[in-house]
Amino acid sequence: MSPRVTVVIPVYNEGEGVVRHLERILRDVLLPAEVLVVHDMPEDTTVPYVHEVARHDPRVRTVLNTYGRGPANAIRFGIDAATAPVAVVTMADGCDDPQQIDELARLVDRGVVVAAASRYMPGGQQVGGPRFKRLASRWAGRTLHAFARVGTRDATNSFKAYDTAFVREVGIESRTGFEIGIELTAKAARTGRMVAEIPTIWLDRQLGESHFDVGRFLPSYLKWYFFAFGRRLTIEELAARWRSLQDAEAAPAGDREGTPA
């Protein structure tokens, strides 16, 4: 049976800690699914543990990201590798609730292009995490919801479901961090496509260390925050923008020097 949802999990040296989260996903996701664990290097400590899980459950497989290191490139690669019409991005540290993957996927089945698990709507909650990160993401989510009408109070959360056809049409420009969530939410809003949200309880990771660097990733978040307030765009305009960026990336370095920003 073809999968109805692809679960994309970017990893970086999670080691044995990934097993518990994979077991919860495999138990709680009832829709026909594939689970792609995307790693940047063959020697990632997560890989042998995922292979052991995959021996017992064919829904799971590892995927080596060839787009470049970092979570943004891993998520891009995972969505491109997805065979289902819906891709749900979730983290490997257990902060997201896998019981909500089916619910998010079904919202996309109903016609939304982005379905967000929201910490900041009634019924949602964020437990733990750095104070500045919590305050900044809450402020960004609420102002985007109130003034840019993006359809969710939690644009920055990575735990989202996407219409894979929409993503492939408008493209993912992010290359660092976890700002893909806000990028695709902003693009959906600018094109007038539907975004929906459900409340979620986010729990800070209990094992390992977070690799999120607020200072490094903040400029990219701000870029997409302000992008959300622009004029209405057509899908064709965003697709043309995406093709132009792809052409610029593919061009030799000497040719790119004269390319206008």
PDB file of C-alpha atoms in Angstrom:
ATOM      1  CA  MET A   1       0.000   0.000   0.000  1.00  0.00           C
ATOM      2  CA  SER A   2       1.316   3.430  -0.932  1.00  0.00           C
ATOM      3  CA  PRO A   3       2.010   5.691   2.055  1.00  0.00           C
ATOM      4  CA  ARG A   4      -0.423   8.519   2.766  1.00  0.00           C
ATOM      5  CA  VAL A   5       2.067  10.352   4.950  1.00  0.00           C
ATOM      6  CA  THR A   6       5.839  10.641   4.963  1.00  0.00           C
ATOM      7  CA  VAL A   7       7.346  11.401   8.361  1.00  0.00           C
ATOM      8  CA  VAL A   8      10.611  13.343   7.935  1.00  0.00           C
ATOM      9  CA  ILE A   9      13.026  13.278  10.887  1.00  0.00           C
ATOM     10  CA  PRO A  10      16.303  15.222  10.556  1.00  0.00           C
ATOM     11  CA  VAL A  11      18.967  13.809  12.877  1.00  0.00           C
ATOM     12  CA  TYR A  12      22.465  14.639  14.049  1.00  0.00           C
ATOM     13  CA  ASN A  13      24.275  12.125  16.256  1.00  0.00           C
ATOM     14  CA  GLU A  14      21.183  11.203  18.261  1.00  0.00           C
ATOM     15  CA  GLY A  15      22.587   7.755  18.998  1.00  0.00           C
ATOM     16  CA  GLU A  16      20.402   5.310  20.890  1.00  0.00           C
ATOM     17  CA  GLY A  17      18.083   8.123  21.977  1.00  0.00           C
ATOM     18  CA  VAL A  18      16.276   8.003  18.617  1.00  0.00           C
ATOM     19  CA  VAL A  19      14.927   4.490  19.247  1.00  0.00           C
ATOM     20  CA  ARG A  20      12.337   5.485  21.829  1.00  0.00           C
ATOM     21  CA  HIS A  21      10.980   8.259  19.606  1.00  0.00           C
ATOM     22  CA  LEU A  22      10.804   5.956  16.561  1.00  0.00           C
ATOM     23  CA  GLU A  23       8.944   3.341  18.587  1.00  0.00           C
ATOM     24  CA  ARG A  24       6.372   5.945  19.625  1.00  0.00           C
ATOM     25  CA  ILE A  25       5.909   7.097  16.019  1.00  0.00           C
ATOM     26  CA  LEU A  26       5.492   3.550  14.747  1.00  0.00           C
ATOM     27  CA  ARG A  27       2.971   2.823  17.496  1.00  0.00           C
ATOM     28  CA  ASP A  28       0.956   6.045  17.195  1.00  0.00           C
ATOM     29  CA  VAL A  29       0.841   6.680  13.418  1.00  0.00           C
ATOM     30  CA  LEU A  30      -2.061   4.640  12.068  1.00  0.00           C
ATOM     31  CA  LEU A  31      -2.148   5.990   8.506  1.00  0.00           C
ATOM     32  CA  PRO A  32      -0.095   4.109   5.888  1.00  0.00           C
ATOM     33  CA  ALA A  33       3.285   5.778   6.375  1.00  0.00           C
ATOM     34  CA  GLU A  34       6.954   5.858   5.576  1.00  0.00           C
ATOM     35  CA  VAL A  35       9.436   7.230   8.117  1.00  0.00           C
ATOM     36  CA  LEU A  36      12.549   8.855   6.650  1.00  0.00           C
ATOM     37  CA  VAL A  37      15.402   9.446   9.079  1.00  0.00           C
ATOM     38  CA  VAL A  38      17.599  11.979   7.286  1.00  0.00           C
ATOM     39  CA  HIS A  39      21.275  12.181   8.260  1.00  0.00           C
ATOM     40  CA  ASP A  40      24.133  14.296   6.899  1.00  0.00           C
ATOM     41  CA  MET A  41      26.976  11.777   7.085  1.00  0.00           C
ATOM     42  CA  PRO A  42      27.268   7.970   6.898  1.00  0.00           C
ATOM     43  CA  GLU A  43      29.044   7.847  10.275  1.00  0.00           C
ATOM     44  CA  ASP A  44      26.216   9.607  12.145  1.00  0.00           C
ATOM     45  CA  THR A  45      25.718   7.751  15.447  1.00  0.00           C
ATOM     46  CA  THR A  46      21.960   7.586  14.819  1.00  0.00           C
ATOM     47  CA  VAL A  47      22.240   5.346  11.759  1.00  0.00           C
ATOM     48  CA  PRO A  48      22.982   1.902  13.281  1.00  0.00           C
ATOM     49  CA  TYR A  49      20.113   2.265  15.761  1.00  0.00           C
ATOM     50  CA  VAL A  50      17.697   3.225  12.984  1.00  0.00           C
ATOM     51  CA  HIS A  51      18.849   0.244  10.935  1.00  0.00           C
ATOM     52  CA  GLU A  52      18.050  -2.016  13.879  1.00  0.00           C
ATOM     53  CA  VAL A  53      14.522  -0.580  14.112  1.00  0.00           C
ATOM     54  CA  ALA A  54      14.118  -0.890  10.329  1.00  0.00           C
ATOM     55  CA  ARG A  55      14.938  -4.613  10.515  1.00  0.00           C
ATOM     56  CA  HIS A  56      11.652  -5.082  12.353  1.00  0.00           C
ATOM     57  CA  ASP A  57       9.529  -2.437  10.621  1.00  0.00           C
ATOM     58  CA  PRO A  58       9.846  -1.760   6.870  1.00  0.00           C
ATOM     59  CA  ARG A  59       8.202   1.650   7.228  1.00  0.00           C
ATOM     60  CA  VAL A  60      11.506   3.032   8.511  1.00  0.00           C
ATOM     61  CA  ARG A  61      14.551   3.830   6.435  1.00  0.00           C
ATOM     62  CA  THR A  62      17.600   6.055   6.644  1.00  0.00           C
ATOM     63  CA  VAL A  63      18.234   8.634   3.939  1.00  0.00           C
ATOM     64  CA  LEU A  64      21.616  10.288   3.381  1.00  0.00           C
ATOM     65  CA  ASN A  65      21.161  14.007   2.764  1.00  0.00           C
ATOM     66  CA  THR A  66      23.243  15.211  -0.202  1.00  0.00           C
ATOM     67  CA  TYR A  67      22.011  18.833  -0.227  1.00  0.00           C
ATOM     68  CA  GLY A  68      24.513  20.061   2.359  1.00  0.00           C
ATOM     69  CA  ARG A  69      24.795  19.783   6.114  1.00  0.00           C
ATOM     70  CA  GLY A  70      22.341  21.218   8.601  1.00  0.00           C
ATOM     71  CA  PRO A  71      18.690  20.734   9.524  1.00  0.00           C
ATOM     72  CA  ALA A  72      17.255  22.934   6.752  1.00  0.00           C
ATOM     73  CA  ASN A  73      19.003  20.925   4.053  1.00  0.00           C
ATOM     74  CA  ALA A  74      18.049  17.650   5.742  1.00  0.00           C
ATOM     75  CA  ILE A  75      14.381  18.665   5.830  1.00  0.00           C
ATOM     76  CA  ARG A  76      14.516  19.834   2.191  1.00  0.00           C
ATOM     77  CA  PHE A  77      16.040  16.533   1.167  1.00  0.00           C
ATOM     78  CA  GLY A  78      13.516  14.535   3.169  1.00  0.00           C
ATOM     79  CA  ILE A  79      10.514  16.291   1.631  1.00  0.00           C
ATOM     80  CA  ASP A  80      11.979  15.852  -1.843  1.00  0.00           C
ATOM     81  CA  ALA A  81      12.465  12.145  -1.121  1.00  0.00           C
ATOM     82  CA  ALA A  82       8.914  11.726   0.199  1.00  0.00           C
ATOM     83  CA  THR A  83       6.632   9.442  -1.809  1.00  0.00           C
ATOM     84  CA  ALA A  84       3.418  10.392   0.046  1.00  0.00           C
ATOM     85  CA  PRO A  85       1.251  13.437  -0.797  1.00  0.00           C
ATOM     86  CA  VAL A  86       1.724  14.713   2.775  1.00  0.00           C
ATOM     87  CA  ALA A  87       5.017  15.218   4.615  1.00  0.00           C
ATOM     88  CA  VAL A  88       5.121  15.746   8.374  1.00  0.00           C
ATOM     89  CA  VAL A  89       8.348  17.123   9.838  1.00  0.00           C
ATOM     90  CA  THR A  90       9.086  16.120  13.419  1.00  0.00           C
ATOM     91  CA  MET A  91      12.190  16.254  15.564  1.00  0.00           C
ATOM     92  CA  ALA A  92      14.210  13.261  16.787  1.00  0.00           C
ATOM     93  CA  ASP A  93      14.363  14.410  20.410  1.00  0.00           C
ATOM     94  CA  GLY A  94      10.792  13.521  21.410  1.00  0.00           C
ATOM     95  CA  CYS A  95       9.631  17.112  21.889  1.00  0.00           C
ATOM     96  CA  ASP A  96       6.704  16.600  19.474  1.00  0.00           C
ATOM     97  CA  ASP A  97       3.647  14.415  20.090  1.00  0.00           C
ATOM     98  CA  PRO A  98       3.551  11.624  17.468  1.00  0.00           C
ATOM     99  CA  GLN A  99      -0.113  10.952  18.199  1.00  0.00           C
ATOM    100  CA  GLN A 100      -0.862  14.182  16.309  1.00  0.00           C
ATOM    101  CA  ILE A 101       0.862  13.175  13.063  1.00  0.00           C
ATOM    102  CA  ASP A 102      -2.278  11.529  11.674  1.00  0.00           C
ATOM    103  CA  GLU A 103      -4.424  14.533  12.609  1.00  0.00           C
ATOM    104  CA  LEU A 104      -2.035  16.957  10.909  1.00  0.00           C
ATOM    105  CA  ALA A 105      -1.889  14.774   7.798  1.00  0.00           C
ATOM    106  CA  ARG A 106      -5.666  14.581   7.578  1.00  0.00           C
ATOM    107  CA  LEU A 107      -5.906  18.382   7.591  1.00  0.00           C
ATOM    108  CA  VAL A 108      -3.719  18.424   4.480  1.00  0.00           C
ATOM    109  CA  ASP A 109      -5.940  15.717   2.975  1.00  0.00           C
ATOM    110  CA  ARG A 110      -8.835  18.146   3.475  1.00  0.00           C
ATOM    111  CA  GLY A 111      -7.131  20.893   1.462  1.00  0.00           C
ATOM    112  CA  VAL A 112      -4.777  22.941   3.624  1.00  0.00           C
ATOM    113  CA  VAL A 113      -1.193  23.217   2.404  1.00  0.00           C
ATOM    114  CA  VAL A 114       0.333  23.743   5.854  1.00  0.00           C
ATOM    115  CA  ALA A 115      -1.037  22.203   9.057  1.00  0.00           C
ATOM    116  CA  ALA A 116       0.716  23.457  12.174  1.00  0.00           C
ATOM    117  CA  ALA A 117       0.974  21.987  15.639  1.00  0.00           C
ATOM    118  CA  SER A 118       0.568  25.155  17.718  1.00  0.00           C
ATOM    119  CA  ARG A 119       1.998  25.771  21.175  1.00  0.00           C
ATOM    120  CA  TYR A 120       0.386  29.192  21.387  1.00  0.00           C
ATOM    121  CA  MET A 121      -3.277  28.620  20.589  1.00  0.00           C
ATOM    122  CA  PRO A 122      -5.813  27.749  23.318  1.00  0.00           C
ATOM    123  CA  GLY A 123      -5.037  24.225  24.538  1.00  0.00           C
ATOM    124  CA  GLY A 124      -1.384  24.416  23.487  1.00  0.00           C
ATOM    125  CA  GLN A 125       1.628  24.632  25.770  1.00  0.00           C
ATOM    126  CA  GLN A 126       5.407  24.860  25.702  1.00  0.00           C
ATOM    127  CA  VAL A 127       7.196  23.149  28.563  1.00  0.00           C
ATOM    128  CA  GLY A 128      10.857  24.028  29.076  1.00  0.00           C
ATOM    129  CA  GLY A 129      13.337  25.417  26.583  1.00  0.00           C
ATOM    130  CA  PRO A 130      15.429  28.619  26.672  1.00  0.00           C
ATOM    131  CA  ARG A 131      13.459  31.632  27.914  1.00  0.00           C
ATOM    132  CA  PHE A 132      14.491  33.995  25.074  1.00  0.00           C
ATOM    133  CA  LYS A 133      13.628  31.408  22.433  1.00  0.00           C
ATOM    134  CA  ARG A 134      10.192  30.861  24.012  1.00  0.00           C
ATOM    135  CA  LEU A 135       9.416  34.584  24.205  1.00  0.00           C
ATOM    136  CA  ALA A 136      10.658  35.335  20.673  1.00  0.00           C
ATOM    137  CA  SER A 137       8.752  32.491  19.008  1.00  0.00           C
ATOM    138  CA  ARG A 138       5.548  33.315  20.912  1.00  0.00           C
ATOM    139  CA  TRP A 139       5.787  37.011  19.928  1.00  0.00           C
ATOM    140  CA  ALA A 140       6.509  36.135  16.288  1.00  0.00           C
ATOM    141  CA  GLY A 141       3.668  33.631  16.137  1.00  0.00           C
ATOM    142  CA  ARG A 142       1.057  35.892  17.633  1.00  0.00           C
ATOM    143  CA  THR A 143       1.961  38.987  15.607  1.00  0.00           C
ATOM    144  CA  LEU A 144       2.044  37.011  12.351  1.00  0.00           C
ATOM    145  CA  HIS A 145      -1.356  35.544  13.171  1.00  0.00           C
ATOM    146  CA  ALA A 146      -2.891  38.900  14.114  1.00  0.00           C
ATOM    147  CA  PHE A 147      -1.406  41.171  11.464  1.00  0.00           C
ATOM    148  CA  ALA A 148      -0.186  39.003   8.550  1.00  0.00           C
ATOM    149  CA  ARG A 149      -3.118  36.574   8.836  1.00  0.00           C
ATOM    150  CA  VAL A 150      -0.932  33.510   8.328  1.00  0.00           C
ATOM    151  CA  GLY A 151      -3.483  31.066   9.743  1.00  0.00           C
ATOM    152  CA  THR A 152      -1.500  29.840  12.752  1.00  0.00           C
ATOM    153  CA  ARG A 153      -0.270  31.310  16.022  1.00  0.00           C
ATOM    154  CA  ASP A 154       2.890  29.187  15.831  1.00  0.00           C
ATOM    155  CA  ALA A 155       4.583  29.847  12.499  1.00  0.00           C
ATOM    156  CA  THR A 156       8.046  29.036  13.878  1.00  0.00           C
ATOM    157  CA  ASN A 157       7.301  25.520  15.149  1.00  0.00           C
ATOM    158  CA  SER A 158       8.945  22.832  12.998  1.00  0.00           C
ATOM    159  CA  PHE A 159       6.231  20.268  13.774  1.00  0.00           C
ATOM    160  CA  LYS A 160       4.046  20.758  10.708  1.00  0.00           C
ATOM    161  CA  ALA A 161       2.428  18.815   7.882  1.00  0.00           C
ATOM    162  CA  TYR A 162       2.860  19.986   4.291  1.00  0.00           C
ATOM    163  CA  ASP A 163       1.229  19.331   0.964  1.00  0.00           C
ATOM    164  CA  THR A 164       4.281  17.973  -0.856  1.00  0.00           C
ATOM    165  CA  ALA A 165       3.038  19.181  -4.252  1.00  0.00           C
ATOM    166  CA  PHE A 166       2.755  22.745  -2.892  1.00  0.00           C
ATOM    167  CA  VAL A 167       6.251  22.589  -1.381  1.00  0.00           C
ATOM    168  CA  ARG A 168       7.814  21.323  -4.578  1.00  0.00           C
ATOM    169  CA  GLU A 169       6.087  24.056  -6.570  1.00  0.00           C
ATOM    170  CA  VAL A 170       7.091  27.037  -4.415  1.00  0.00           C
ATOM    171  CA  GLY A 171      10.396  25.561  -3.243  1.00  0.00           C
ATOM    172  CA  ILE A 172      12.319  25.764   0.022  1.00  0.00           C
ATOM    173  CA  GLU A 173      14.903  28.537   0.066  1.00  0.00           C
ATOM    174  CA  SER A 174      16.102  28.082   3.658  1.00  0.00           C
ATOM    175  CA  ARG A 175      19.585  26.668   4.008  1.00  0.00           C
ATOM    176  CA  THR A 176      20.269  26.989   7.751  1.00  0.00           C
ATOM    177  CA  GLY A 177      18.456  26.190  10.968  1.00  0.00           C
ATOM    178  CA  PHE A 178      14.801  25.309  11.326  1.00  0.00           C
ATOM    179  CA  GLU A 179      13.204  28.314   9.636  1.00  0.00           C
ATOM    180  CA  ILE A 180      11.495  26.182   6.984  1.00  0.00           C
ATOM    181  CA  GLY A 181       8.354  26.182   9.111  1.00  0.00           C
ATOM    182  CA  ILE A 182       8.005  29.955   8.985  1.00  0.00           C
ATOM    183  CA  GLU A 183       9.116  30.113   5.328  1.00  0.00           C
ATOM    184  CA  LEU A 184       6.414  27.755   4.056  1.00  0.00           C
ATOM    185  CA  THR A 185       3.768  29.295   6.318  1.00  0.00           C
ATOM    186  CA  ALA A 186       4.622  32.741   4.928  1.00  0.00           C
ATOM    187  CA  LYS A 187       4.537  31.455   1.347  1.00  0.00           C
ATOM    188  CA  ALA A 188       1.147  29.851   1.912  1.00  0.00           C
ATOM    189  CA  ALA A 189      -0.191  33.121   3.341  1.00  0.00           C
ATOM    190  CA  ARG A 190       1.228  35.213   0.490  1.00  0.00           C
ATOM    191  CA  THR A 191      -0.473  32.952  -2.073  1.00  0.00           C
ATOM    192  CA  GLY A 192      -3.785  32.786  -0.222  1.00  0.00           C
ATOM    193  CA  ARG A 193      -3.535  29.041   0.376  1.00  0.00           C
ATOM    194  CA  MET A 194      -5.105  27.549   3.479  1.00  0.00           C
ATOM    195  CA  VAL A 195      -3.155  27.080   6.708  1.00  0.00           C
ATOM    196  CA  ALA A 196      -4.687  25.385   9.769  1.00  0.00           C
ATOM    197  CA  GLU A 197      -3.527  24.589  13.291  1.00  0.00           C
ATOM    198  CA  ILE A 198      -4.193  22.221  16.153  1.00  0.00           C
ATOM    199  CA  PRO A 199      -3.028  22.694  19.765  1.00  0.00           C
ATOM    200  CA  THR A 200       0.044  20.786  20.868  1.00  0.00           C
ATOM    201  CA  ILE A 201       2.070  20.365  24.048  1.00  0.00           C
ATOM    202  CA  TRP A 202       5.767  20.737  23.277  1.00  0.00           C
ATOM    203  CA  LEU A 203       8.205  19.213  25.765  1.00  0.00           C
ATOM    204  CA  ASP A 204      11.864  20.213  25.906  1.00  0.00           C
ATOM    205  CA  ARG A 205      14.217  17.356  25.133  1.00  0.00           C
ATOM    206  CA  GLN A 206      15.184  15.129  28.062  1.00  0.00           C
ATOM    207  CA  LEU A 207      18.245  13.500  26.492  1.00  0.00           C
ATOM    208  CA  GLY A 208      21.211  14.976  24.636  1.00  0.00           C
ATOM    209  CA  GLU A 209      21.822  18.604  23.744  1.00  0.00           C
ATOM    210  CA  SER A 210      19.944  20.947  21.452  1.00  0.00           C
ATOM    211  CA  HIS A 211      21.865  22.178  18.402  1.00  0.00           C
ATOM    212  CA  PHE A 212      19.668  25.253  18.006  1.00  0.00           C
ATOM    213  CA  ASP A 213      21.722  28.486  17.966  1.00  0.00           C
ATOM    214  CA  VAL A 214      19.352  31.476  18.315  1.00  0.00           C
ATOM    215  CA  GLY A 215      21.951  34.098  17.406  1.00  0.00           C
ATOM    216  CA  ARG A 216      23.012  32.276  14.256  1.00  0.00           C
ATOM    217  CA  PHE A 217      19.534  31.520  12.951  1.00  0.00           C
ATOM    218  CA  LEU A 218      17.679  34.708  13.977  1.00  0.00           C
ATOM    219  CA  PRO A 219      18.439  36.688  10.764  1.00  0.00           C
ATOM    220  CA  SER A 220      16.863  33.947   8.637  1.00  0.00           C
ATOM    221  CA  TYR A 221      13.769  33.860  10.830  1.00  0.00           C
ATOM    222  CA  LEU A 222      13.438  37.641  10.546  1.00  0.00           C
ATOM    223  CA  LYS A 223      13.730  37.446   6.763  1.00  0.00           C
ATOM    224  CA  TRP A 224      10.674  35.172   6.544  1.00  0.00           C
ATOM    225  CA  TYR A 225       8.828  37.051   9.270  1.00  0.00           C
ATOM    226  CA  PHE A 226       8.879  40.233   7.195  1.00  0.00           C
ATOM    227  CA  PHE A 227       8.265  38.307   3.966  1.00  0.00           C
ATOM    228  CA  ALA A 228       4.871  37.246   5.359  1.00  0.00           C
ATOM    229  CA  PHE A 229       3.656  40.872   5.286  1.00  0.00           C
ATOM    230  CA  GLY A 230       4.153  41.360   1.549  1.00  0.00           C
ATOM    231  CA  ARG A 231       1.560  41.694  -1.190  1.00  0.00           C
ATOM    232  CA  ARG A 232      -0.424  38.726  -2.461  1.00  0.00           C
ATOM    233  CA  LEU A 233       1.538  36.523  -4.870  1.00  0.00           C
ATOM    234  CA  THR A 234       0.442  33.889  -7.326  1.00  0.00           C
ATOM    235  CA  ILE A 235       1.787  30.362  -7.193  1.00  0.00           C
ATOM    236  CA  GLU A 236       3.351  31.058 -10.599  1.00  0.00           C
ATOM    237  CA  GLU A 237       5.268  34.041  -9.203  1.00  0.00           C
ATOM    238  CA  LEU A 238       6.671  32.014  -6.322  1.00  0.00           C
ATOM    239  CA  ALA A 239       7.502  29.146  -8.660  1.00  0.00           C
ATOM    240  CA  ALA A 240       9.364  31.554 -10.952  1.00  0.00           C
ATOM    241  CA  ARG A 241      11.228  32.959  -7.938  1.00  0.00           C
ATOM    242  CA  TRP A 242      12.205  29.416  -6.962  1.00  0.00           C
ATOM    243  CA  ARG A 243      13.418  28.526 -10.457  1.00  0.00           C
ATOM    244  CA  SER A 244      15.497  31.711 -10.553  1.00  0.00           C
ATOM    245  CA  LEU A 245      17.179  30.832  -7.265  1.00  0.00           C
ATOM    246  CA  GLN A 246      17.857  27.297  -8.456  1.00  0.00           C
ATOM    247  CA  ASP A 247      19.416  28.640 -11.662  1.00  0.00           C
ATOM    248  CA  ALA A 248      21.580  31.031  -9.625  1.00  0.00           C
ATOM    249  CA  GLU A 249      22.772  28.194  -7.365  1.00  0.00           C
ATOM    250  CA  ALA A 250      23.572  26.007 -10.362  1.00  0.00           C
ATOM    251  CA  ALA A 251      25.503  28.745 -12.192  1.00  0.00           C
ATOM    252  CA  PRO A 252      29.330  28.797 -11.956  1.00  0.00           C
ATOM    253  CA  ALA A 253      30.699  31.165  -9.311  1.00  0.00           C
ATOM    254  CA  GLY A 254      31.965  33.608 -11.935  1.00  0.00           C
ATOM    255  CA  ASP A 255      28.518  33.910 -13.506  1.00  0.00           C
ATOM    256  CA  ARG A 256      26.818  34.493 -10.128  1.00  0.00           C
ATOM    257  CA  GLU A 257      28.924  37.570  -9.362  1.00  0.00           C
ATOM    258  CA  GLY A 258      26.891  39.688 -11.750  1.00  0.00           C
ATOM    259  CA  THR A 259      23.501  38.276 -10.773  1.00  0.00           C
ATOM    260  CA  PRO A 260      21.265  40.923  -9.163  1.00  0.00           C
ATOM    261  CA  ALA A 261      19.918  40.225  -5.644  1.00  0.00           C
TER     262      ALA A 261
END
